[in-house]
Every structure is written in C-alpha cells, then in structure tokens.
Short mmCIF file of C-alpha atoms and ligand atoms in Angstrom, two decimals:
data_model
loop_
_atom_site.label_atom_id
_atom_site.label_comp_id
_atom_site.label_asym_id
_atom_site.label_seq_id
_atom_site.Cartn_x
_atom_site.Cartn_y
_atom_site.Cartn_z
CA MET A 178 202.33 168.33 -19.11
CA GLN A 179 201.27 171.37 -17.11
CA SER A 180 202.10 170.63 -13.25
CA LYS A 181 199.16 170.93 -10.82
CA PRO A 182 198.64 174.78 -9.88
CA ASN A 183 200.14 175.27 -6.42
CA ARG A 184 201.38 179.12 -6.04
CA ILE A 185 199.71 181.62 -4.25
CA LEU A 186 199.07 185.07 -5.37
CA VAL A 187 198.88 187.78 -2.50
CA VAL A 188 197.40 190.80 -3.95
CA GLY A 189 198.39 193.97 -1.91
CA GLY A 190 201.17 191.80 -0.89
CA TYR A 191 203.70 194.65 0.50
CA GLY A 192 200.67 196.45 2.14
CA ALA A 193 200.17 196.51 6.00
CA VAL A 194 198.05 193.33 6.09
CA GLY A 195 199.62 191.73 2.89
CA ALA A 196 203.24 191.66 4.20
CA THR A 197 202.41 189.54 7.16
CA VAL A 198 200.55 187.27 4.87
CA VAL A 199 203.24 186.88 2.72
CA SER A 200 205.58 186.12 5.25
CA ALA A 201 203.34 183.45 7.03
CA LEU A 202 202.31 181.79 3.89
CA ASP A 203 206.01 181.82 2.73
CA GLY A 204 206.83 179.89 5.98
CA TRP A 205 204.36 177.25 5.57
CA PHE A 206 204.74 177.25 1.49
CA PRO A 207 208.52 178.29 0.95
CA GLY A 208 208.95 179.44 -2.89
CA ARG A 209 205.32 179.32 -3.53
CA VAL A 210 204.20 182.49 -2.67
CA VAL A 211 203.82 185.59 -5.28
CA VAL A 212 203.73 189.13 -4.31
CA ALA A 213 201.47 191.46 -6.42
CA GLY A 214 200.56 195.48 -6.42
CA ARG A 215 200.40 198.06 -8.70
CA ASP A 216 204.10 199.24 -8.04
CA GLU A 217 205.73 197.06 -10.70
CA ALA A 218 209.42 197.60 -9.47
CA ARG A 219 208.33 196.91 -5.84
CA ALA A 220 206.68 193.89 -6.52
CA ARG A 221 209.59 192.72 -8.62
CA ARG A 222 212.16 193.44 -5.83
CA LEU A 223 210.08 190.93 -3.96
CA GLY A 224 210.11 188.29 -6.75
CA GLY A 225 206.31 189.30 -7.60
CA VAL A 226 204.54 190.85 -10.40
CA ARG A 227 202.31 193.88 -11.32
CA ALA A 228 198.67 193.29 -10.73
CA ASP A 229 195.97 195.86 -10.55
CA VAL A 230 192.52 194.79 -8.86
CA ALA A 231 191.01 197.77 -10.79
CA ASP A 232 191.74 196.13 -14.46
CA PRO A 233 190.22 192.66 -14.34
CA ASP A 234 191.32 192.06 -18.22
CA ALA A 235 195.02 192.47 -17.17
CA PHE A 236 194.54 190.49 -13.97
CA ARG A 237 193.11 187.63 -16.15
CA ARG A 238 196.10 188.04 -18.37
CA THR A 239 198.33 187.79 -15.31
CA LEU A 240 196.94 184.77 -14.02
CA ALA A 241 197.27 183.01 -17.39
CA GLU A 242 200.98 183.94 -17.74
CA LEU A 243 201.74 182.87 -14.22
CA GLY A 244 199.94 179.55 -15.25
CA ASP A 245 200.03 177.83 -11.74
CA ILE A 246 198.12 179.89 -9.41
CA ALA A 247 196.07 177.85 -6.85
CA ALA A 248 194.91 180.59 -4.73
CA VAL A 249 194.60 184.47 -4.55
CA VAL A 250 194.59 186.18 -1.44
CA LEU A 251 193.01 189.57 -1.84
CA CYS A 252 194.52 192.11 0.44
CA VAL A 253 193.06 195.24 -0.92
CA GLU A 254 189.57 195.91 -1.83
CA PRO A 255 188.72 196.02 -5.44
CA PRO A 256 186.25 198.70 -6.85
CA ASP A 257 183.86 195.71 -7.96
CA THR A 258 183.45 191.93 -8.24
CA ARG A 259 185.03 191.26 -11.53
CA VAL A 260 188.41 190.14 -10.29
CA ALA A 261 186.93 187.54 -8.08
CA ARG A 262 184.84 186.41 -11.05
CA VAL A 263 188.08 185.93 -13.22
CA CYS A 264 189.78 183.95 -10.24
CA LEU A 265 186.64 181.71 -9.69
CA GLU A 266 185.92 181.00 -13.44
CA ARG A 267 189.50 179.57 -13.71
CA GLY A 268 189.03 177.49 -10.59
CA VAL A 269 191.38 179.60 -8.54
CA HIS A 270 190.49 179.79 -4.79
CA LEU A 271 190.04 183.06 -3.33
CA VAL A 272 190.64 184.56 0.20
CA ASP A 273 189.35 188.14 0.53
CA ILE A 274 189.58 190.37 3.44
CA GLY A 275 187.40 192.87 2.07
CA ALA A 276 185.25 194.89 4.46
CA THR A 277 182.52 196.36 2.41
CA ARG A 278 179.01 194.79 1.92
CA ARG A 279 178.28 195.39 -1.58
CA LEU A 280 181.33 193.59 -2.55
CA LEU A 281 180.80 190.72 -0.30
CA ASP A 282 177.08 190.28 -1.39
CA GLY A 283 178.37 190.54 -4.97
CA VAL A 284 181.08 187.68 -4.60
CA ALA A 285 178.64 185.80 -2.39
CA ASP A 286 176.09 185.79 -5.82
CA LEU A 287 179.33 183.73 -7.48
CA HIS A 288 178.67 180.64 -5.37
CA GLY A 289 177.23 178.68 -8.20
CA LEU A 290 180.11 179.72 -10.68
CA ALA A 291 182.69 178.67 -8.12
CA ALA A 292 180.81 175.46 -7.15
CA GLY A 293 180.77 174.59 -10.85
CA SER A 294 184.82 175.43 -11.34
CA GLY A 295 185.65 173.50 -8.10
CA ALA A 296 187.01 176.72 -6.70
CA THR A 297 186.50 178.03 -3.10
CA ALA A 298 186.01 181.75 -1.74
CA VAL A 299 186.19 182.44 1.58
CA LEU A 300 184.75 185.91 2.77
CA SER A 301 184.35 187.89 6.11
CA VAL A 302 188.30 187.18 6.88
CA GLY A 303 190.08 188.97 9.35
CA VAL A 304 189.35 191.04 12.47
CA ALA A 305 186.01 192.57 11.62
CA PRO A 306 184.59 190.99 9.92
CA GLY A 307 186.43 187.85 10.71
CA LEU A 308 186.73 187.10 14.22
CA THR A 309 183.62 188.94 14.75
CA ASN A 310 181.89 186.47 12.82
CA LEU A 311 183.38 183.38 14.29
CA LEU A 312 182.55 184.89 17.88
CA ALA A 313 179.07 185.76 16.90
CA ARG A 314 178.51 181.88 15.84
CA ARG A 315 179.90 180.82 19.23
CA ALA A 316 177.62 183.00 21.20
CA HIS A 317 174.62 182.35 18.88
CA GLU A 318 175.22 178.33 19.74
CA ALA A 319 175.76 179.00 23.45
CA VAL A 320 172.03 180.51 23.83
CA GLY A 321 170.90 177.73 21.67
CA GLY A 322 170.11 180.27 18.91
CA ALA A 323 170.04 183.98 19.33
CA GLU A 324 167.30 186.20 18.92
CA HIS A 325 170.12 189.15 18.37
CA ILE A 326 173.46 189.60 18.58
CA ASP A 327 175.61 192.75 19.54
CA LEU A 328 179.23 192.89 18.33
CA THR A 329 181.54 195.38 19.77
CA VAL A 330 184.93 196.13 17.93
CA LEU A 331 187.65 198.36 19.63
CA LEU A 332 190.70 199.22 17.48
CA GLY A 333 193.93 200.82 18.59
CA ALA A 334 194.09 204.40 17.53
CA GLY A 335 198.03 204.23 17.89
CA GLU A 336 198.25 201.57 15.28
CA ARG A 337 199.65 202.48 11.95
CA HIS A 338 196.73 201.02 10.14
CA GLY A 339 197.39 200.64 6.18
CA ALA A 340 196.11 203.52 3.76
CA ASP A 341 193.40 201.22 2.28
CA ALA A 342 192.08 200.60 5.71
CA VAL A 343 192.15 204.21 6.90
CA ARG A 344 190.06 205.05 3.73
CA TRP A 345 187.39 202.23 4.60
CA THR A 346 186.95 203.43 8.20
CA VAL A 347 186.55 207.11 7.26
CA GLU A 348 184.09 206.25 4.64
CA GLY A 349 182.26 203.98 6.93
CA LEU A 350 181.87 207.39 9.25
CA ALA A 351 180.06 208.85 6.90
CA GLU A 352 177.39 206.37 7.13
CA LYS A 353 175.07 206.39 10.05
CA PRO A 354 173.62 202.79 10.27
CA PRO A 355 170.51 202.13 12.56
CA GLY A 356 170.82 201.36 16.19
CA ALA A 357 171.95 203.26 19.55
CA PRO A 358 175.32 203.54 21.01
CA LEU A 359 175.86 200.65 23.60
CA ARG A 360 178.00 200.90 27.05
CA THR A 361 179.73 197.45 27.03
CA THR A 362 182.93 196.14 29.05
CA LEU A 363 185.74 194.91 26.68
CA PRO A 364 188.54 192.74 28.72
CA GLY A 365 191.69 194.80 29.10
CA HIS A 366 189.75 197.88 28.21
CA GLY A 367 187.11 198.60 30.64
CA LEU A 368 183.59 199.98 30.05
CA ARG A 369 183.26 201.55 26.74
CA THR A 370 180.81 203.25 24.55
CA ALA A 371 180.63 202.07 21.15
CA HIS A 372 178.66 203.27 18.31
CA PRO A 373 176.86 201.48 15.19
CA PHE A 374 179.13 201.49 12.44
CA PRO A 375 178.81 199.78 8.95
CA PHE A 376 180.89 196.69 9.19
CA PRO A 377 179.53 194.06 6.89
CA ASP A 378 179.13 191.07 9.46
CA GLN A 379 175.86 192.51 10.84
CA HIS A 380 174.20 192.26 7.50
CA THR A 381 175.63 188.75 6.46
CA LEU A 382 175.43 187.02 9.67
CA PRO A 383 171.41 187.01 9.75
CA GLY A 384 172.05 184.99 6.61
CA THR A 385 174.39 182.39 7.76
CA LEU A 386 173.06 181.86 11.43
CA GLY A 387 169.45 182.78 11.02
CA VAL A 388 169.46 185.40 13.52
CA LYS A 389 167.12 188.29 13.27
CA ARG A 390 169.09 191.41 14.12
CA VAL A 391 172.87 191.63 14.43
CA THR A 392 174.36 194.94 15.22
CA THR A 393 177.91 195.87 15.20
CA ARG A 394 179.29 198.89 17.06
CA LEU A 395 183.08 200.47 16.75
CA CYS A 396 184.86 202.31 19.52
CA LEU A 397 188.83 203.40 19.78
CA ASP A 398 190.78 202.66 22.63
CA SER A 399 191.01 206.36 23.43
CA LYS A 400 187.93 207.51 25.11
CA PRO A 401 188.39 211.65 23.80
CA LEU A 402 189.19 210.28 20.24
CA THR A 403 186.26 207.98 19.98
CA ALA A 404 183.94 210.85 21.19
CA ALA A 405 185.62 213.16 18.84
CA LEU A 406 185.44 211.04 15.69
CA PHE A 407 181.53 210.23 16.17
CA GLY A 408 181.21 214.05 17.03
CA LEU A 409 182.37 214.61 13.30
CA ARG A 410 179.74 211.98 11.94
CA ALA A 411 177.47 214.38 10.30
CA ALA A 412 180.37 216.54 9.06
CA ALA A 413 182.00 213.42 7.68
CA ARG A 414 179.55 213.46 5.08
CA ARG A 415 181.18 216.07 3.16
CA PRO A 416 184.29 214.60 1.23
CA ALA A 417 186.43 217.63 2.06
CA VAL A 418 186.15 216.20 5.76
CA ARG A 419 186.70 212.81 5.07
CA ARG A 420 189.98 214.10 3.20
CA THR A 421 190.98 215.92 5.93
CA LEU A 422 190.04 212.97 8.68
CA THR A 423 191.90 210.41 6.28
CA ALA A 424 195.05 212.69 6.33
CA ALA A 425 195.14 212.96 10.14
CA PHE A 426 194.41 209.28 10.74
CA SER A 427 197.32 208.70 8.67
CA ARG A 428 199.79 210.76 10.33
CA VAL A 429 198.41 211.19 13.86
CA HIS A 430 198.76 207.77 16.12
CA LEU A 431 197.62 208.60 19.34
CA GLY A 432 196.77 205.35 21.61
CA GLY A 433 198.09 201.84 21.31
CA ASP A 434 197.95 199.35 19.10
CA GLY A 435 195.46 196.71 21.17
CA PHE A 436 192.09 195.68 19.81
CA ALA A 437 189.05 193.67 21.04
CA VAL A 438 186.20 192.19 19.79
CA ARG A 439 183.17 191.22 21.62
CA ALA A 440 179.79 189.23 20.69
CA ASP A 441 176.79 189.10 23.08
CA ALA A 442 173.97 186.88 21.93
CA ARG A 443 170.61 186.95 23.80
CA ARG A 444 167.42 184.57 23.44
CA GLY A 445 165.05 185.36 26.03
CA ASP A 446 166.62 185.61 29.42
CA LEU A 447 169.48 183.76 28.11
CA HIS A 448 172.99 185.67 27.37
CA ALA A 449 176.12 184.37 26.10
CA ALA A 450 179.27 186.65 25.58
CA CYS A 451 182.82 186.07 24.09
CA ALA A 452 185.33 188.05 23.47
CA VAL A 453 189.24 188.20 22.27
CA THR A 454 191.94 190.72 22.82
CA GLY A 455 195.15 191.12 20.90
CA ARG A 456 197.52 193.49 19.40
CA GLU A 457 197.94 195.03 15.75
CA GLN A 458 194.84 194.26 14.01
CA SER A 459 196.31 194.33 10.68
CA ARG A 460 199.00 191.57 11.77
CA VAL A 461 196.04 189.32 13.35
CA THR A 462 193.85 190.20 10.15
CA ALA A 463 196.99 188.52 8.08
CA LEU A 464 197.05 185.67 10.34
CA VAL A 465 193.52 184.73 9.83
CA ALA A 466 194.08 185.23 6.05
CA SER A 467 196.94 183.09 6.29
CA TYR A 468 195.12 180.27 8.14
CA VAL A 469 192.44 180.49 6.03
CA THR A 470 194.51 180.18 2.96
CA ARG A 471 196.27 177.30 4.50
CA GLU A 472 193.16 175.44 5.28
CA LEU A 473 192.11 175.76 1.42
CA LEU A 474 195.09 174.32 0.17
CA THR A 475 195.66 171.70 2.80
CA GLY A 476 192.13 170.84 4.25
CA SER A 477 188.83 169.78 2.97
CA VAL A 478 186.70 172.98 2.56
CA PRO A 479 183.99 172.42 -0.24
CA PRO A 480 183.94 174.52 -3.20
CA GLY A 481 181.64 177.41 -3.51
CA VAL A 482 181.55 180.83 -1.62
CA HIS A 483 181.53 180.67 2.06
CA HIS A 484 181.73 183.21 4.92
CA ILE A 485 184.28 182.34 7.59
CA GLU A 486 181.53 181.04 10.33
CA GLN A 487 180.21 178.55 7.76
CA LEU A 488 183.25 176.42 7.72
CA PRO A 489 183.62 174.00 10.76
CA SER A 490 187.29 173.31 10.18
CA LEU A 491 187.94 177.20 10.82
CA ALA A 492 185.65 177.64 14.22
CA GLY A 493 188.76 177.05 16.54
CA LEU A 494 190.81 179.83 14.92
CA PRO A 495 190.65 182.11 17.80
CA GLU A 496 192.53 179.26 19.99
CA THR A 497 194.76 178.57 17.34
CA LEU A 498 195.71 182.26 17.30
CA ALA A 499 196.43 182.14 20.93
CA ALA A 500 200.00 181.11 19.78
CA HIS A 501 200.27 184.74 18.05
CA GLY A 502 199.21 186.52 21.32
CA LEU A 503 195.41 186.58 21.31
CA SER A 504 193.52 185.89 24.38
CA VAL A 505 190.21 184.37 24.10
CA TRP A 506 187.50 184.84 26.88
CA GLN A 507 183.66 183.30 27.24
CA ARG A 508 180.86 183.62 29.35
CA ALA A 509 177.27 182.17 29.46
CA ASP A 510 174.54 183.65 31.96
CA THR A 511 171.89 181.16 32.97
CA PRO A 512 168.79 182.59 34.13
CA ARG A 513 167.98 182.74 37.77
CA PRO A 514 165.65 179.86 39.20
N1 NAP B 618 188.50 192.07 7.53
C1 NAP B 618 189.31 192.71 8.46
O1 NAP B 618 189.27 192.60 9.70
C2 NAP B 618 190.31 193.87 7.85
C3 NAP B 618 190.95 194.43 8.58
C4 NAP B 618 192.18 195.44 8.04
C5 NAP B 618 191.97 195.69 6.47
N2 NAP B 618 191.07 195.24 5.88
C6 NAP B 618 191.03 195.58 4.48
O2 NAP B 618 192.47 195.28 4.10
C7 NAP B 618 192.58 195.86 3.06
C8 NAP B 618 194.23 196.37 3.02
O3 NAP B 618 194.38 197.20 4.34
P1 NAP B 618 195.74 197.43 4.68
O4 NAP B 618 195.70 198.05 5.77
O5 NAP B 618 196.88 196.28 4.33
O6 NAP B 618 195.90 198.72 3.47
P2 NAP B 618 197.34 199.07 2.69
O7 NAP B 618 198.56 199.20 3.62
O8 NAP B 618 197.23 200.49 2.07
O9 NAP B 618 197.60 198.18 1.72
C9 NAP B 618 196.96 198.13 0.15
C10 NAP B 618 197.92 197.23 -0.44
O10 NAP B 618 197.15 197.00 -1.83
C11 NAP B 618 198.02 197.51 -2.85
N3 NAP B 618 196.96 197.92 -3.89
C12 NAP B 618 196.03 199.28 -3.57
N4 NAP B 618 195.40 199.39 -4.74
C13 NAP B 618 195.56 198.17 -5.57
C14 NAP B 618 194.88 197.85 -6.73
N5 NAP B 618 194.08 198.70 -7.46
N6 NAP B 618 195.34 196.57 -7.37
C15 NAP B 618 196.28 195.91 -6.59
N7 NAP B 618 197.18 196.36 -5.37
C16 NAP B 618 196.58 197.43 -4.87
C17 NAP B 618 198.81 198.68 -2.20
O11 NAP B 618 200.25 198.82 -3.12
P3 NAP B 618 200.03 199.80 -4.57
O12 NAP B 618 199.41 201.09 -4.04
O13 NAP B 618 201.41 199.89 -4.71
O14 NAP B 618 199.17 199.05 -5.42
C18 NAP B 618 199.38 198.07 -1.04
O15 NAP B 618 200.26 196.99 -1.04
C19 NAP B 618 191.73 197.13 2.84
O16 NAP B 618 190.66 197.03 2.11
C20 NAP B 618 190.88 196.85 4.33
O17 NAP B 618 189.67 197.44 4.44
C21 NAP B 618 190.20 194.48 6.54
#
C-alpha cells in the first residue's frame, strides 16, 4: 500500500528565497524536503530533482515519479497557471510566492478544482504581497472597515535580490499604475516619498476585504536611488532600458538590506496604521512561505485557494516573525471630540 504523501517539493529551491525555505522546512520536517530547479546537477547535489515550471507535462511526470509529494512551494514565477493546475488536480497543496496579478488571478480561478481535490493553495505569500496583505487586514479591522488603504513598501537597495525578483521589479517599473506619490514615515527610515507600483495586493485586497480602493507604493532605502529609478519610469518601457536596469541592479548594491512595510487604513476621520520593519526581504519572504507551508501540513486550513489574509490562523505571523528579527508597530488615531 502506498504511504500517505508527506514530502515537500521546493521549486526554485536553491534560489535567493528558495534556499531559506529549504533550510527552514528541513528543520521542521527533516528528510522530507525535495529541492527542485532547472539545473539538474545542482538539484541532485542537494538530493533533489530537475523541474521546470515552464513545462507542465514534465512537471506532472516528476510529481508522479516522486509519488509522495504533499505540498509544492513555488519559489519562482511560472509563465502561466498550468503547474498550479497540475498540483491542485492531484490534491497536492500549493504555496505560491508569486507577485504577478495575472497569475494570482488565474490560480484563484482554480478554487473549485482545489476544493474538489481536497488541496489548499495559499497565495500572496511573502513580504509584498504577503505581509502587506496581513497588515492591510489589521488596519482595515482597526477602523471597522476601511474606505481606502495605502500600502507602502521600502526595499533595501543593498540587498542581493535574486535574479527572478530583479526581473519582476524592473518589469513593474515599466507599468505606471494610477495614483500619486505619497510622503509617509516608515519606522526606522524616516519620511519617504513612495511611488505607485504594480504590486498585486492592491488588486486582490478589494475582493478579499471589501475595500473600495487600495494603492501600493514603493521606495528604496536610498533616496537618490528612488528618485533615479522612478525618473527612469518612462524610459523603462523600452526593453533595452529594462535589460540595462536589470544588469545594473544585479551588480550594483548601494544601500542596506533593511525593508519596511506600512499599511494605512481610513474610514471617515478614523485612521489606523501598522508597519513592520526587518532585514533581508528575500529571507523574510522565505520565512513567510515556510510558516504557511507548515500551517498547511500541520494546521487545519480549508481546501480551496486562499490569499494569506483570508486565513485566520496566519493573522499573527508578523509577531511570530519577531523571533527572526521583525519589528511590529501599530497606531490607531481616534477623531478629536
Ligand atoms: N511575495 C514576495 O514578497 C516576494 C519577494 C521576493 C521574491 N518574490 C518572488 O519570488 C521569486 C523568486 O525570487 P528569488 O529572489 O528567489 O529569485 P532567484 O534567486 O532568481 O531564484 C529563482 C530560482 O528558481 C529557479 N528557476 C528559474 N526558472 C525556473 C523554471 N522555469 N523552473 C524551475 N525553476 C526555475 C532558479 O534556478 P534555475 O535557473 O537553475 O532553474 C532559482 O533557483 C520571484 O518570482 C519573485 O518575484 C516574491
């Protein structure tokens, strides 16, 4: 008789985010973590297998050959939703750290498929989306239901972000979402100007929280680099400029590795704000993914596809991450009498 699936496949498992996911999960579930990536020799050296999220048929065969995979952690963005479908059809849980709206919407559409197979997928896993979603929910509840929410993300320009994350950021620069820049204070970083950026949380949160308008903005820890980056926004529509920027960001690391996320919710004259600060967003993204995976395997999360803020058992994750250096800050203003 075949044993109950209990191994975890971490795709992108030797990347900037994936390597930390592998080590955290291996600590909790020794011998049950399988590393995967396109470089077969590298994956095998880590006791893993080759897997390519751009080839769903081969991915299906890999899952069948491994036989006992209970959960897949996607630490790389696939080109489409076919790999997610392969997992959910087989009843395999999915943790997806992807940050592209089109893909998140596509996986959310597989809710019925997942509910039918008994699998759970968790989306919006990481710092942004991820911690942004959890803080948005907190601030929303603190004002008794927000009319609008502003999310601000500060990233450390000195951190060695993975190649896939750099690609995502530069692609995002070429889009110009609606909304004006915002001046806001980020704990530990002072007053900053942040610019609208196409993080997917601002599109999914109106659906999950019932808030009319959510705007997410980005700045870097270096003020001159933030100004230079957003000054290049129009030029970044040209692929050649994006290639140059991607190469520059992969090589030049000016600034620190601290990051911050702030959520401001408003309803009438009620205002609530909460924020987290920490170091190394790749590491913290990985820790969020690891705790979510642990909750899927050991907790009681309902089948179906959920964004992180829809799962009450993960609401306290910012405080849990205090053990890993995250600081949490909250404030609620009541109107003057
Ligand atoms: N939600 C958040 O807050 C958040 C934060 C950071 C990053 N992210 C997302 O996380 C992803 C990974 O970021 P990262 O910084 O870890 O990037 P990275 O260092 O470039 O890692 C990507 C990993 O995926 C593997 N890979 C690439 N293409 C693949 C494919 N087609 N099939 C299977 N494996 C593949 C790479 O190895 P091979 O090239 O050898 O296959 C590598 O191990 C990005 O999509 C980024 O947008 C999300």
